[in-house]
Amino acid sequence: MSTAKRRINSTGRKRIGRECIEISMLETGTDEPLKAKIKLKLQNQGFPGGARVAVEAYHRSSGMRFDCGTVDSPEVPDVLVLSEVDKSGSVLFRLKVVDNDDTPGKLLASAERLKPRSEDDSENRRSIFPILYRDLRHDVWKVEIEQGDRPVLIVNKRIPGFAHKLLESPMMQGLLLPAALRIVLKELVRVSETGESDDEPGWKEEWLEYCRAELGAEDDPREFPDNNAREDWIDEVVMRFCENLSLIEKIKNASEES
């Protein structure tokens, strides 16, 4: 009989709801640093009006901190210029509220691992496999899977028209998408010794639901007895994905028209 784990907050620190901050990445040129825009909604959240507010942007070991005034008198920069943040991947954000009166410097509340709205998200849809356009220097594309975060497909913004070709070219889709999908599925079937986070189901559950609903793959490959069975599952899912998109037919038709 298993029991659910419970995390005890012994610090008294509050969590800030995700609805208290809106983050969006701005379009930038190839040689420009990444830029972001944020909106804060911290009033009426029970924080002291004079508490200091800060936003941190980071990617792996690189990061920057931006002071944003106080809860009652926010001074949020119009644009956050992330000149010291590695621009080759996805950026995460951290929001902090720090006491400025009773115990100056004490962290009162925070929101961790905040994600900006993805470039390919719409108002009513959140992409399961976001596509980001970043400066990858000499790499053409890569899949980024950070611990606890949904996979991201990153393509090099230095290549003119890459985004358009990826959306419109069957040959480009056929060469890139199945290979990217296979990378994600290999990570999905990898059995972790520690298991998923207790705080949220994690991206693997989202992807398994996609494989069930869209590709008819009912099994959970993490329950398979060996790696060979998991590899067979991956091959089947990739084949069904290509079949759903009719990639072979589209590539043949495009070749005949050219």
Coordinates of N, CA and C in Angstrom, one line a residue, residues 15-256:
R15 N 3.1 31.1 -1.7 CA 3.2 30.9 -3.1 C 2.4 32.0 -3.9
I16 N 3.0 32.5 -4.9 CA 2.3 33.5 -5.7 C 1.6 32.8 -6.9
G17 N 0.3 33.0 -7.0 CA -0.4 32.4 -8.1 C 0.0 32.8 -9.5
R18 N 0.0 31.9 -10.4 CA 0.5 32.1 -11.8 C -0.4 33.2 -12.4
E19 N -1.6 33.5 -11.9 CA -2.4 34.5 -12.5 C -1.9 35.9 -12.2
C20 N -1.0 36.0 -11.3 CA -0.5 37.3 -10.8 C 0.6 37.9 -11.7
I21 N 1.0 37.1 -12.7 CA 2.0 37.6 -13.7 C 1.8 37.1 -15.1
E22 N 1.9 38.0 -16.0 CA 1.8 37.7 -17.4 C 3.1 37.9 -18.1
I23 N 3.6 37.0 -18.8 CA 4.9 37.1 -19.5 C 4.8 36.7 -20.9
S24 N 5.4 37.6 -21.8 CA 5.5 37.3 -23.2 C 6.8 37.7 -23.7
M25 N 7.4 36.8 -24.6 CA 8.6 37.2 -25.3 C 8.4 38.0 -26.5
L26 N 9.2 39.0 -26.7 CA 9.1 39.9 -27.9 C 10.0 39.4 -29.0
E27 N 9.6 39.8 -30.2 CA 10.4 39.4 -31.4 C 11.6 40.3 -31.4
T28 N 12.7 39.6 -31.7 CA 14.0 40.3 -31.8 C 14.8 39.9 -33.0
G29 N 15.8 40.7 -33.4 CA 16.7 40.4 -34.5 C 17.7 39.4 -34.1
T30 N 18.3 38.8 -35.1 CA 19.3 37.7 -34.9 C 20.4 38.1 -33.9
D31 N 20.9 39.3 -34.0 CA 22.1 39.7 -33.2 C 21.6 40.5 -32.0
E32 N 20.3 40.5 -31.7 CA 19.8 41.2 -30.5 C 19.7 40.2 -29.3
P33 N 19.7 40.7 -28.1 CA 19.4 39.8 -27.0 C 17.9 39.6 -26.9
L34 N 17.5 38.5 -26.2 CA 16.1 38.3 -26.0 C 15.5 39.4 -25.2
K35 N 14.2 39.6 -25.5 CA 13.5 40.6 -24.8 C 12.1 40.1 -24.3
A36 N 11.6 40.6 -23.2 CA 10.4 40.1 -22.7 C 9.5 41.3 -22.1
K37 N 8.3 41.0 -22.0 CA 7.4 42.0 -21.4 C 6.5 41.3 -20.4
I38 N 6.4 42.0 -19.2 CA 5.6 41.4 -18.1 C 4.6 42.4 -17.6
K39 N 3.5 41.8 -17.0 CA 2.5 42.5 -16.3 C 2.3 41.9 -15.0
L40 N 2.3 42.7 -13.9 CA 2.1 42.2 -12.5 C 0.8 42.5 -12.0
K41 N 0.2 41.6 -11.2 CA -1.1 41.9 -10.5 C -1.0 41.4 -9.1
L42 N -0.3 42.2 -8.3 CA 0.0 41.7 -6.9 C -0.8 42.4 -5.9
Q43 N -1.6 43.4 -6.2 CA -2.4 44.1 -5.2 C -3.5 43.1 -4.8
N44 N -4.0 43.3 -3.6 CA -5.1 42.4 -3.0 C -4.7 41.0 -2.9
Q45 N -3.4 40.7 -2.8 CA -2.9 39.4 -2.6 C -2.4 39.1 -1.1
G46 N -2.6 40.1 -0.3 CA -2.3 40.0 1.1 C -0.8 40.3 1.5
F47 N -0.1 40.9 0.5 CA 1.3 41.3 0.8 C 1.4 42.7 1.3
P48 N 2.4 43.0 2.1 CA 2.5 44.4 2.6 C 2.8 45.3 1.4
G49 N 2.1 46.5 1.4 CA 2.2 47.4 0.3 C 3.6 47.9 -0.1
G50 N 4.5 47.9 1.0 CA 5.9 48.4 0.8 C 6.9 47.3 0.4
A51 N 6.4 46.0 0.3 CA 7.3 44.9 0.0 C 7.9 45.1 -1.4
R52 N 9.2 44.8 -1.5 CA 9.8 44.9 -2.8 C 9.5 43.8 -3.7
V53 N 9.4 44.1 -5.0 CA 9.1 43.0 -6.0 C 10.3 42.9 -7.0
A54 N 10.6 41.7 -7.3 CA 11.7 41.5 -8.3 C 11.3 40.3 -9.2
V55 N 11.8 40.4 -10.4 CA 11.6 39.3 -11.4 C 13.0 38.9 -11.9
E56 N 13.2 37.6 -11.9 CA 14.5 37.0 -12.4 C 14.2 36.2 -13.7
A57 N 15.0 36.4 -14.7 CA 15.0 35.6 -15.9 C 16.2 34.8 -16.0
Y58 N 16.1 33.5 -16.4 CA 17.2 32.7 -16.5 C 17.1 31.5 -17.5
H59 N 18.2 31.1 -17.9 CA 18.3 29.9 -18.7 C 19.5 29.1 -18.3
R60 N 19.3 28.0 -17.7 CA 20.5 27.2 -17.2 C 21.3 28.1 -16.2
S61 N 22.6 28.3 -16.5 CA 23.4 29.0 -15.5 C 23.4 30.5 -15.7
S62 N 22.8 31.0 -16.8 CA 22.8 32.4 -17.0 C 21.5 33.0 -16.5
G63 N 21.5 34.3 -16.1 CA 20.3 34.9 -15.5 C 20.5 36.4 -15.3
M64 N 19.4 37.1 -15.1 CA 19.3 38.5 -14.7 C 18.2 38.8 -13.8
R65 N 18.4 39.8 -12.9 CA 17.4 40.2 -12.0 C 16.9 41.6 -12.3
F66 N 15.6 41.8 -12.2 CA 15.0 43.1 -12.5 C 14.2 43.6 -11.3
D67 N 14.5 44.7 -10.7 CA 13.7 45.3 -9.6 C 12.5 45.9 -10.2
C68 N 11.3 45.7 -9.6 CA 10.0 46.1 -10.1 C 9.2 46.9 -9.1
G69 N 9.9 47.7 -8.3 CA 9.3 48.6 -7.3 C 8.7 47.8 -6.2
T70 N 7.5 48.3 -5.7 CA 6.9 47.6 -4.6 C 5.5 47.1 -5.0
V71 N 4.9 46.4 -4.0 CA 3.5 45.9 -4.3 C 2.5 47.0 -4.7
D72 N 2.5 48.0 -3.8 CA 1.6 49.1 -4.1 C 2.0 50.1 -5.1
S73 N 3.3 50.2 -5.3 CA 3.9 51.2 -6.3 C 4.8 50.4 -7.3
P74 N 4.3 49.6 -8.1 CA 5.1 48.9 -9.1 C 5.8 49.8 -10.1
E75 N 7.1 49.4 -10.4 CA 7.9 50.1 -11.4 C 8.5 49.1 -12.3
V76 N 7.6 48.5 -13.1 CA 8.0 47.4 -14.0 C 8.6 48.0 -15.3
P77 N 9.8 47.6 -15.7 CA 10.4 48.1 -16.9 C 9.4 47.8 -18.1
D78 N 9.4 48.8 -19.0 CA 8.5 48.6 -20.2 C 8.9 47.3 -21.0
V79 N 10.3 47.1 -21.1 CA 10.8 45.9 -21.8 C 11.9 45.4 -20.9
L80 N 12.0 44.1 -20.7 CA 13.1 43.4 -20.0 C 14.1 43.0 -21.1
V81 N 15.2 43.6 -21.1 CA 16.3 43.3 -22.1 C 17.2 42.2 -21.5
L82 N 17.1 41.0 -22.0 CA 17.8 39.9 -21.3 C 19.2 39.7 -21.9
S83 N 20.0 40.7 -21.8 CA 21.3 40.7 -22.5 C 22.3 39.8 -21.9
E84 N 22.1 39.3 -20.6 CA 23.0 38.4 -20.0 C 22.4 37.0 -19.9
V85 N 21.3 36.7 -20.6 CA 20.7 35.4 -20.5 C 21.0 34.7 -21.8
D86 N 21.4 33.4 -21.7 CA 21.7 32.6 -22.9 C 20.5 32.6 -23.8
K87 N 20.7 32.9 -25.0 CA 19.6 33.1 -26.0 C 19.4 31.9 -26.9
S88 N 20.1 30.7 -26.5 CA 20.0 29.6 -27.4 C 18.8 28.6 -27.0
G89 N 18.1 29.0 -25.9 CA 17.0 28.1 -25.5 C 15.8 28.8 -24.9
S90 N 15.0 28.0 -24.2 CA 13.8 28.6 -23.6 C 14.2 29.3 -22.3
V91 N 13.5 30.4 -22.0 CA 13.8 31.2 -20.8 C 12.7 31.0 -19.8
L92 N 13.1 30.8 -18.5 CA 12.2 30.7 -17.4 C 12.3 32.0 -16.5
F93 N 11.2 32.2 -15.7 CA 11.2 33.4 -14.9 C 10.9 33.0 -13.5
R94 N 11.3 33.9 -12.5 CA 11.0 33.7 -11.1 C 10.5 35.1 -10.6
L95 N 9.4 35.1 -9.8 CA 8.9 36.3 -9.2 C 9.0 36.2 -7.7
K96 N 9.5 37.3 -7.1 CA 9.8 37.3 -5.7 C 9.2 38.6 -5.1
V97 N 8.6 38.4 -3.9 CA 8.2 39.5 -3.0 C 9.0 39.5 -1.8
V98 N 9.7 40.6 -1.4 CA 10.6 40.6 -0.3 C 10.2 41.7 0.7
D99 N 10.3 41.3 1.9 CA 9.9 42.3 3.0 C 10.8 43.5 3.0
N100 N 10.2 44.7 3.2 CA 11.0 45.9 3.2 C 10.8 46.6 4.5
D101 N 10.1 46.1 5.5 CA 9.7 46.8 6.7 C 10.1 46.0 8.0
D102 N 9.3 45.0 8.3 CA 9.6 44.3 9.6 C 10.9 43.5 9.6
T103 N 11.1 42.7 8.5 CA 12.4 41.9 8.4 C 12.9 42.2 7.0
P104 N 13.6 43.3 6.8 CA 14.1 43.6 5.5 C 15.0 42.5 4.9
G105 N 14.6 42.2 3.6 CA 15.4 41.2 2.9 C 14.8 39.8 3.1
K106 N 13.8 39.6 3.9 CA 13.1 38.3 4.1 C 12.2 38.0 2.9
L107 N 12.3 36.8 2.3 CA 11.5 36.5 1.2 C 10.1 36.1 1.7
L108 N 9.1 36.9 1.3 CA 7.7 36.6 1.7 C 7.0 35.6 0.8
A109 N 7.2 35.7 -0.5 CA 6.5 34.9 -1.4 C 7.3 34.8 -2.7
S110 N 7.0 33.7 -3.4 CA 7.7 33.5 -4.7 C 6.8 32.7 -5.6
A111 N 7.1 32.8 -6.9 CA 6.6 31.9 -8.0 C 7.7 31.5 -8.8
E112 N 7.9 30.2 -8.9 CA 9.1 29.6 -9.6 C 8.8 29.0 -11.0
R113 N 9.8 28.9 -11.8 CA 9.8 28.3 -13.1 C 8.6 28.8 -13.9
L114 N 8.4 30.1 -14.0 CA 7.4 30.7 -14.8 C 7.7 30.7 -16.2
K115 N 6.8 30.3 -17.1 CA 7.1 30.2 -18.5 C 6.3 31.3 -19.2
P116 N 7.0 32.0 -20.2 CA 6.3 32.9 -21.0 C 5.3 32.2 -21.9
R117 N 4.3 33.0 -22.4 CA 3.4 32.4 -23.4 C 4.2 32.1 -24.6
S118 N 4.0 30.9 -25.1 CA 4.8 30.4 -26.3 C 4.5 31.2 -27.5
E119 N 5.4 31.3 -28.4 CA 5.2 32.0 -29.7 C 4.1 31.4 -30.5
D120 N 3.9 30.0 -30.4 CA 2.9 29.4 -31.2 C 1.6 29.1 -30.4
D121 N 1.4 29.7 -29.2 CA 0.2 29.5 -28.5 C -0.8 30.5 -29.0
S122 N -2.1 30.1 -28.9 CA -3.2 31.1 -29.2 C -3.9 31.3 -27.9
E123 N -5.0 32.2 -28.0 CA -5.7 32.5 -26.8 C -6.4 31.3 -26.2
N124 N -6.8 30.3 -27.0 CA -7.6 29.2 -26.5 C -6.8 27.8 -26.6
R125 N -5.5 27.9 -26.9 CA -4.8 26.7 -27.2 C -3.4 26.8 -26.7
R126 N -2.9 25.8 -26.0 CA -1.6 25.8 -25.5 C -0.9 24.6 -26.2
S127 N 0.1 24.9 -26.9 CA 0.8 23.8 -27.7 C 1.5 22.8 -26.9
I128 N 1.3 21.5 -27.2 CA 2.0 20.4 -26.5 C 3.5 20.4 -26.8
F129 N 3.8 20.9 -28.0 CA 5.2 20.9 -28.4 C 5.6 22.3 -29.0
P130 N 5.8 23.3 -28.1 CA 6.0 24.6 -28.5 C 7.3 24.7 -29.4
I131 N 7.2 25.6 -30.4 CA 8.3 25.9 -31.3 C 8.9 27.3 -31.0
L132 N 10.1 27.4 -30.7 CA 10.8 28.6 -30.4 C 11.8 28.9 -31.5
Y133 N 12.0 30.2 -31.8 CA 13.0 30.6 -32.8 C 14.1 31.3 -32.1
R134 N 15.3 30.7 -32.1 CA 16.4 31.2 -31.3 C 17.7 31.2 -32.1
D135 N 18.7 31.9 -31.7 CA 20.0 32.0 -32.3 C 20.8 30.7 -31.9
L136 N 20.8 29.7 -32.7 CA 21.5 28.5 -32.4 C 22.9 28.5 -33.0
R137 N 23.3 29.6 -33.6 CA 24.6 29.7 -34.2 C 24.7 28.7 -35.4
H138 N 25.5 27.6 -35.2 CA 25.7 26.7 -36.3 C 24.7 25.5 -36.3
D139 N 23.9 25.3 -35.3 CA 22.9 24.3 -35.2 C 21.7 24.7 -36.0
V140 N 21.1 23.7 -36.7 CA 19.9 24.0 -37.4 C 18.6 24.0 -36.5
W141 N 18.6 22.9 -35.7 CA 17.5 22.8 -34.8 C 17.9 21.9 -33.7
K142 N 17.1 21.9 -32.6 CA 17.3 21.0 -31.5 C 16.0 20.8 -30.7
V143 N 16.0 19.8 -29.9 CA 14.9 19.6 -28.9 C 15.4 19.8 -27.6
E144 N 14.8 20.7 -26.8 CA 15.2 21.0 -25.4 C 14.2 20.4 -24.5
I145 N 14.7 19.5 -23.5 CA 13.8 19.0 -22.5 C 14.5 19.2 -21.2
E146 N 14.0 20.3 -20.5 CA 14.5 20.6 -19.2 C 13.7 19.8 -18.1
Q147 N 14.3 19.5 -17.0 CA 13.6 18.7 -16.0 C 12.3 19.4 -15.5
G148 N 11.2 18.7 -15.6 CA 9.9 19.2 -15.2 C 9.2 20.0 -16.2
D149 N 9.8 20.4 -17.3 CA 9.2 21.2 -18.3 C 8.9 20.5 -19.6
R150 N 7.8 20.9 -20.2 CA 7.4 20.2 -21.5 C 8.5 20.5 -22.5
P151 N 8.7 19.5 -23.4 CA 9.7 19.6 -24.5 C 9.4 20.8 -25.4
V152 N 10.5 21.4 -25.9 CA 10.4 22.5 -26.8 C 11.3 22.2 -28.0
L153 N 10.7 22.5 -29.2 CA 11.4 22.4 -30.5 C 12.0 23.8 -30.8
I154 N 13.3 23.9 -30.9 CA 14.0 25.1 -31.1 C 14.6 25.1 -32.5
V155 N 14.3 26.1 -33.4 CA 14.9 26.2 -34.7 C 15.7 27.5 -34.8
N156 N 16.6 27.5 -35.7 CA 17.6 28.6 -35.8 C 17.0 29.7 -36.5
K157 N 16.9 30.9 -35.8 CA 16.3 32.1 -36.5 C 17.2 32.7 -37.5
R158 N 18.5 32.2 -37.5 CA 19.5 32.8 -38.5 C 19.1 32.3 -39.9
I159 N 18.3 31.3 -40.1 CA 18.0 30.7 -41.4 C 16.8 31.4 -41.9
P160 N 16.9 32.2 -43.0 CA 15.8 33.0 -43.5 C 14.6 32.1 -44.0
G161 N 13.4 32.4 -43.5 CA 12.3 31.7 -43.9 C 12.1 30.3 -43.3
F162 N 12.9 30.0 -42.3 CA 12.8 28.7 -41.7 C 11.4 28.4 -41.2
A163 N 10.8 29.4 -40.5 CA 9.5 29.2 -39.9 C 8.4 28.9 -41.0
H164 N 8.5 29.7 -42.1 CA 7.5 29.5 -43.2 C 7.7 28.1 -43.8
K165 N 9.0 27.7 -44.0 CA 9.3 26.4 -44.7 C 8.8 25.3 -43.8
L166 N 9.0 25.4 -42.5 CA 8.6 24.3 -41.6 C 7.1 24.2 -41.6
L167 N 6.3 25.2 -41.8 CA 4.9 25.2 -41.8 C 4.3 24.7 -43.1
E168 N 5.1 25.1 -44.2 CA 4.5 24.9 -45.6 C 5.2 23.7 -46.3
S169 N 6.4 23.3 -46.0 CA 7.1 22.4 -46.8 C 6.9 20.9 -46.3
P170 N 6.3 20.0 -47.0 CA 6.1 18.6 -46.6 C 7.5 18.0 -46.4
M171 N 8.5 18.3 -47.3 CA 9.8 17.7 -47.2 C 10.5 18.1 -45.9
M172 N 10.4 19.4 -45.6 CA 10.9 19.9 -44.3 C 10.3 19.2 -43.1
Q173 N 9.0 19.1 -43.2 CA 8.2 18.5 -42.1 C 8.6 17.0 -41.9
G174 N 8.8 16.4 -43.1 CA 9.1 14.9 -43.0 C 10.5 14.7 -42.5
L175 N 11.4 15.6 -42.8 CA 12.8 15.4 -42.3 C 13.0 15.8 -40.8
L176 N 12.2 16.8 -40.4 CA 12.4 17.3 -39.0 C 11.5 16.8 -38.0
L177 N 10.2 16.8 -38.3 CA 9.2 16.5 -37.2 C 9.3 15.0 -36.7
P178 N 9.4 14.0 -37.5 CA 9.5 12.7 -36.9 C 10.8 12.5 -36.1
A179 N 11.9 13.1 -36.5 CA 13.1 13.0 -35.8 C 13.0 13.7 -34.4
A180 N 12.3 14.9 -34.4 CA 12.1 15.6 -33.2 C 11.2 14.8 -32.2
L181 N 10.1 14.2 -32.8 CA 9.2 13.4 -32.1 C 9.9 12.2 -31.4
R182 N 10.8 11.6 -32.2 CA 11.4 10.4 -31.6 C 12.3 10.8 -30.4
I183 N 12.9 11.9 -30.4 CA 13.7 12.4 -29.3 C 12.9 12.5 -28.1
V184 N 11.7 13.1 -28.2 CA 10.8 13.3 -27.1 C 10.3 12.0 -26.6
L185 N 9.9 11.1 -27.5 CA 9.4 9.8 -27.1 C 10.4 8.9 -26.3
K186 N 11.7 9.1 -26.7 CA 12.7 8.3 -26.0 C 12.9 8.8 -24.6
E187 N 12.7 10.1 -24.4 CA 12.7 10.6 -23.0 C 11.4 10.2 -22.3
L188 N 10.3 10.2 -23.0 CA 9.0 9.8 -22.3 C 9.1 8.4 -21.8
V189 N 9.6 7.5 -22.6 CA 9.6 6.1 -22.1 C 10.7 5.7 -21.1
R190 N 11.7 6.7 -20.9 CA 12.7 6.4 -20.0 C 12.1 6.4 -18.6
V191 N 12.4 5.3 -17.9 CA 11.8 5.1 -16.6 C 12.7 5.8 -15.5
S192 N 12.1 6.7 -14.8 CA 12.8 7.4 -13.8 C 12.8 6.7 -12.5
E193 N 13.9 6.7 -11.8 CA 13.9 6.0 -10.5 C 13.2 6.9 -9.4
T194 N 13.1 8.2 -9.6 CA 12.4 9.0 -8.6 C 11.0 9.3 -8.9
G195 N 10.6 9.0 -10.2 CA 9.2 9.3 -10.6 C 8.9 10.7 -10.9
E196 N 7.7 11.0 -11.2 CA 7.3 12.4 -11.6 C 7.2 13.3 -10.4
S197 N 7.1 14.6 -10.6 CA 7.0 15.5 -9.5 C 5.7 15.3 -8.8
D198 N 5.7 15.5 -7.5 CA 4.4 15.4 -6.7 C 3.5 16.6 -6.9
D199 N 4.0 17.7 -7.4 CA 3.3 18.9 -7.5 C 2.4 19.0 -8.7
E200 N 2.8 18.3 -9.8 CA 2.0 18.4 -11.0 C 2.3 17.1 -11.8
P201 N 1.3 16.7 -12.7 CA 1.5 15.4 -13.4 C 2.7 15.4 -14.3
G202 N 3.1 16.6 -14.8 CA 4.3 16.6 -15.7 C 3.9 16.5 -17.1
W203 N 4.9 16.8 -18.0 CA 4.6 16.8 -19.4 C 4.4 15.4 -20.0
K204 N 5.0 14.4 -19.3 CA 4.8 13.0 -19.9 C 3.3 12.6 -19.9
E205 N 2.6 13.0 -18.9 CA 1.1 12.6 -18.9 C 0.4 13.3 -20.1
E206 N 0.8 14.6 -20.3 CA 0.2 15.3 -21.5 C 0.5 14.6 -22.8
W207 N 1.7 14.2 -22.9 CA 2.1 13.5 -24.2 C 1.5 12.2 -24.3
L208 N 1.4 11.4 -23.2 CA 0.7 10.1 -23.3 C -0.7 10.3 -23.7
E209 N -1.4 11.3 -23.2 CA -2.8 11.6 -23.6 C -2.9 11.9 -25.0
Y210 N -1.9 12.7 -25.5 CA -1.9 13.0 -27.0 C -1.7 11.8 -27.8
C211 N -0.8 10.9 -27.4 CA -0.5 9.6 -28.1 C -1.8 8.7 -28.1
R212 N -2.5 8.8 -27.0 CA -3.8 8.0 -26.9 C -4.9 8.6 -27.8
A213 N -5.1 9.9 -27.6 CA -6.2 10.5 -28.3 C -6.0 10.7 -29.8
E214 N -4.8 11.1 -30.2 CA -4.5 11.5 -31.6 C -3.9 10.3 -32.4
L215 N -3.2 9.4 -31.7 CA -2.4 8.4 -32.5 C -2.9 7.0 -32.1
G216 N -3.8 6.9 -31.2 CA -4.4 5.6 -30.9 C -3.4 4.6 -30.1
A217 N -2.4 5.2 -29.5 CA -1.5 4.4 -28.7 C -1.9 4.3 -27.3
E218 N -2.7 3.3 -26.9 CA -3.3 3.2 -25.6 C -2.4 2.8 -24.5
D219 N -1.3 2.1 -24.8 CA -0.5 1.6 -23.7 C 0.4 2.7 -23.1
D220 N 0.8 2.5 -21.8 CA 1.8 3.3 -21.2 C 3.2 2.6 -21.3
P221 N 4.1 3.0 -22.2 CA 5.3 2.3 -22.5 C 6.2 2.2 -21.2
R222 N 6.0 3.1 -20.2 CA 6.9 3.0 -19.0 C 6.6 1.7 -18.2
E223 N 5.5 1.1 -18.5 CA 5.1 -0.2 -17.8 C 5.6 -1.4 -18.6
F224 N 6.2 -1.2 -19.7 CA 6.7 -2.4 -20.5 C 7.9 -3.0 -19.8
P225 N 8.1 -4.3 -20.0 CA 9.1 -5.0 -19.3 C 10.6 -4.8 -19.7
D226 N 10.8 -4.3 -21.0 CA 12.1 -4.1 -21.4 C 12.2 -3.0 -22.5
N227 N 13.5 -2.7 -22.8 CA 13.7 -1.6 -23.7 C 13.3 -1.9 -25.2
N228 N 13.4 -3.1 -25.6 CA 12.9 -3.5 -26.9 C 11.5 -3.2 -27.1
A229 N 10.6 -3.5 -26.1 CA 9.2 -3.2 -26.2 C 8.9 -1.7 -26.3
R230 N 9.7 -1.0 -25.6 CA 9.6 0.5 -25.6 C 10.0 1.0 -27.0
E231 N 11.1 0.5 -27.5 CA 11.5 0.9 -28.8 C 10.4 0.6 -29.9
D232 N 9.8 -0.6 -29.8 CA 8.8 -0.9 -30.7 C 7.6 0.1 -30.6
W233 N 7.3 0.4 -29.4 CA 6.2 1.4 -29.2 C 6.5 2.8 -29.8
I234 N 7.7 3.2 -29.7 CA 8.2 4.5 -30.3 C 8.0 4.4 -31.8
D235 N 8.5 3.3 -32.4 CA 8.4 3.1 -33.8 C 7.0 3.2 -34.3
E236 N 6.1 2.6 -33.6 CA 4.7 2.5 -33.9 C 4.1 3.9 -33.8
V237 N 4.4 4.7 -32.8 CA 3.8 6.0 -32.6 C 4.3 6.9 -33.7
V238 N 5.6 6.9 -34.0 CA 6.2 7.7 -35.1 C 5.5 7.4 -36.4
M239 N 5.3 6.1 -36.7 CA 4.7 5.7 -38.0 C 3.3 6.3 -38.0
R240 N 2.5 6.2 -36.9 CA 1.1 6.7 -36.9 C 1.1 8.2 -37.1
F241 N 2.1 8.9 -36.5 CA 2.2 10.3 -36.6 C 2.4 10.7 -38.1
C242 N 3.3 10.1 -38.7 CA 3.6 10.4 -40.2 C 2.4 10.0 -41.0
E243 N 1.7 8.9 -40.6 CA 0.5 8.6 -41.4 C -0.6 9.6 -41.2
N244 N -0.8 10.1 -40.0 CA -1.8 11.1 -39.7 C -1.6 12.4 -40.5
L245 N -0.3 12.7 -40.7 CA 0.0 13.9 -41.5 C 0.1 13.7 -43.0
S246 N 0.0 12.4 -43.4 CA 0.1 12.0 -44.8 C 1.4 12.5 -45.4
L247 N 2.5 12.4 -44.6 CA 3.8 13.0 -45.1 C 4.3 12.4 -46.4
I248 N 4.2 11.1 -46.5 CA 4.7 10.5 -47.8 C 3.9 11.0 -49.0
E249 N 2.6 11.0 -48.9 CA 1.8 11.5 -50.0 C 2.1 12.9 -50.3
K250 N 2.2 13.7 -49.3 CA 2.4 15.2 -49.5 C 3.8 15.4 -50.1
I251 N 4.8 14.7 -49.7 CA 6.1 14.8 -50.3 C 6.1 14.4 -51.7
K252 N 5.5 13.3 -52.0 CA 5.4 12.8 -53.4 C 4.6 13.8 -54.3
N253 N 3.5 14.4 -53.8 CA 2.8 15.4 -54.6 C 3.6 16.6 -54.8
A254 N 4.3 17.1 -53.8 CA 5.1 18.3 -53.9 C 6.2 18.0 -54.9
S255 N 6.8 16.8 -55.0 CA 7.9 16.5 -55.9 C 7.4 16.5 -57.3
E256 N 6.2 16.0 -57.5 CA 5.6 15.9 -58.8 C 5.2 17.3 -59.4

